[in-house]
XYZ file of C-alpha atoms in Angstrom:
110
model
C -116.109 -13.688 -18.012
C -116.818 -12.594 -21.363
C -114.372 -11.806 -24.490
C -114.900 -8.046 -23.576
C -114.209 -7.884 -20.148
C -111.044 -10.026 -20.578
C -109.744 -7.694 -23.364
C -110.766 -4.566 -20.548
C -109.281 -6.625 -18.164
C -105.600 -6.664 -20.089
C -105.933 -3.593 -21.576
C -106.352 -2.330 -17.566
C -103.223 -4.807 -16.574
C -101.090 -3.226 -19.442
C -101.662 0.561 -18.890
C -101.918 0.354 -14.865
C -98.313 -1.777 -14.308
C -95.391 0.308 -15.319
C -94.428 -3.733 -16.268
C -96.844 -6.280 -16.826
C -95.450 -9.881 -17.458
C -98.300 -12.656 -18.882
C -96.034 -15.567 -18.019
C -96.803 -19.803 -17.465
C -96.472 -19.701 -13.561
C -95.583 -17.281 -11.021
C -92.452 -15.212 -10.353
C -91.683 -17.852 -7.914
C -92.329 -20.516 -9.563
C -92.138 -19.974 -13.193
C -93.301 -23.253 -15.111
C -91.417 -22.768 -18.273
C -87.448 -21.920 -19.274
C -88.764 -18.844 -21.082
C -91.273 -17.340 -18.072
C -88.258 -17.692 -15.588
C -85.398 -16.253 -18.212
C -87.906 -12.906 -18.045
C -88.024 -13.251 -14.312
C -84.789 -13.195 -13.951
C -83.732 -10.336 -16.167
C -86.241 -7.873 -14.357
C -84.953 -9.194 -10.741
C -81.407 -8.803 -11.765
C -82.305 -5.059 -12.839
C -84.248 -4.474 -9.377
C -87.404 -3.619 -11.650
C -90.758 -3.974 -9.677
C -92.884 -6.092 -12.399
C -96.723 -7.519 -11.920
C -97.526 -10.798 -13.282
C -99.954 -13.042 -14.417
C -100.040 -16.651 -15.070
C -101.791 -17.403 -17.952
C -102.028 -21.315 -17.236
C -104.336 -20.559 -14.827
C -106.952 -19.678 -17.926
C -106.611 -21.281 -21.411
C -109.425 -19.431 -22.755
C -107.456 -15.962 -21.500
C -104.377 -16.980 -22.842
C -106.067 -16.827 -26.095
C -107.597 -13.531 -25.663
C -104.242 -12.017 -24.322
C -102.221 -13.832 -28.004
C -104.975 -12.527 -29.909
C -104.890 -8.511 -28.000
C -101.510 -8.474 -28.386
C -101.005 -10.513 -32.006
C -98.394 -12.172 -30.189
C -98.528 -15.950 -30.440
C -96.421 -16.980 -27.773
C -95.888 -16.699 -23.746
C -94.151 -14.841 -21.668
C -95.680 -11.546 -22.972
C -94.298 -8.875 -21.787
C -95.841 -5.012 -21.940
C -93.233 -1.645 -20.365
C -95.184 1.619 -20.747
C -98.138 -0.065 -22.309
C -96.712 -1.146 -24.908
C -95.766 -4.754 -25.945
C -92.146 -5.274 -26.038
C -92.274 -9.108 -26.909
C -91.405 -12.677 -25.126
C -88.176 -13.668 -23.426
C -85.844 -13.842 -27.231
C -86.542 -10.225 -27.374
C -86.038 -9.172 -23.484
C -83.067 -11.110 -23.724
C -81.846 -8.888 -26.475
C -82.627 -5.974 -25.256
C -80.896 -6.569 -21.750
C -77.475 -7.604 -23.333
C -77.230 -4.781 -25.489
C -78.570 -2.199 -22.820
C -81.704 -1.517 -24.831
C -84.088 -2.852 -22.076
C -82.115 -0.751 -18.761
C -82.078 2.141 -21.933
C -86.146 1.979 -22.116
C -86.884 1.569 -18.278
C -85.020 3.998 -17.208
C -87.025 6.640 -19.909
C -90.337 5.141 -18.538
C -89.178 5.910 -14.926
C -87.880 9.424 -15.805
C -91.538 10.025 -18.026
C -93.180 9.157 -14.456
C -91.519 11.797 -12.660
């Protein structure tokens, strides 16, 4: 697959999941502290999430750090929009921000 349809193919990914996580390993079976953290955040707020392991491709790993100018994995996108790795999400969730922006993404969709 070339550069260009691998950028298409995220930029698809990102706008067509209401939350898209790029994560090492699957939901269940993350393969890194970090991947599974932002699993378990999103399961513990019931929020339906696609994923995509990005160990599966090195060369689309690359790709997705240099889309998103974000140099590290997970990667996670809500609304389209990047929100950042599991420091971030963990943040957000302990302070409310994170159930604060879902919940405006879910009442934009209806």
């Amino acid at each position: 697959m070339s550069k260009e349809e691998v950028l298409k193919q995220i930029e698809n990914e990102v706008n067509e999941n209401d939350v898209m996580v790029y994560m090492k390993g699957t939901p269940d079976f993350p393969q890194c502290g970090f991947s599974n953290r932002v699993v378990q955040i999103f399961r513990q707020l019931g929020v339906p999430f696609e994923a995509k392991n990005v160990l599966e491709d090195s060369e689309f790993r690359y790709i997705l750090q240099e889309y998103s100018n974000w140099p590290t994995i997970p990667q996670v996108f809500i609304d389209g929009k990047l929100i950042g790795g599991s420091d971030i999400c963990m943040e957000m969730y302990q302070n409310g921000e994170l159930q604060e922006l879902l919940k405006k993404e879910s009442a934009a969709e209806s």
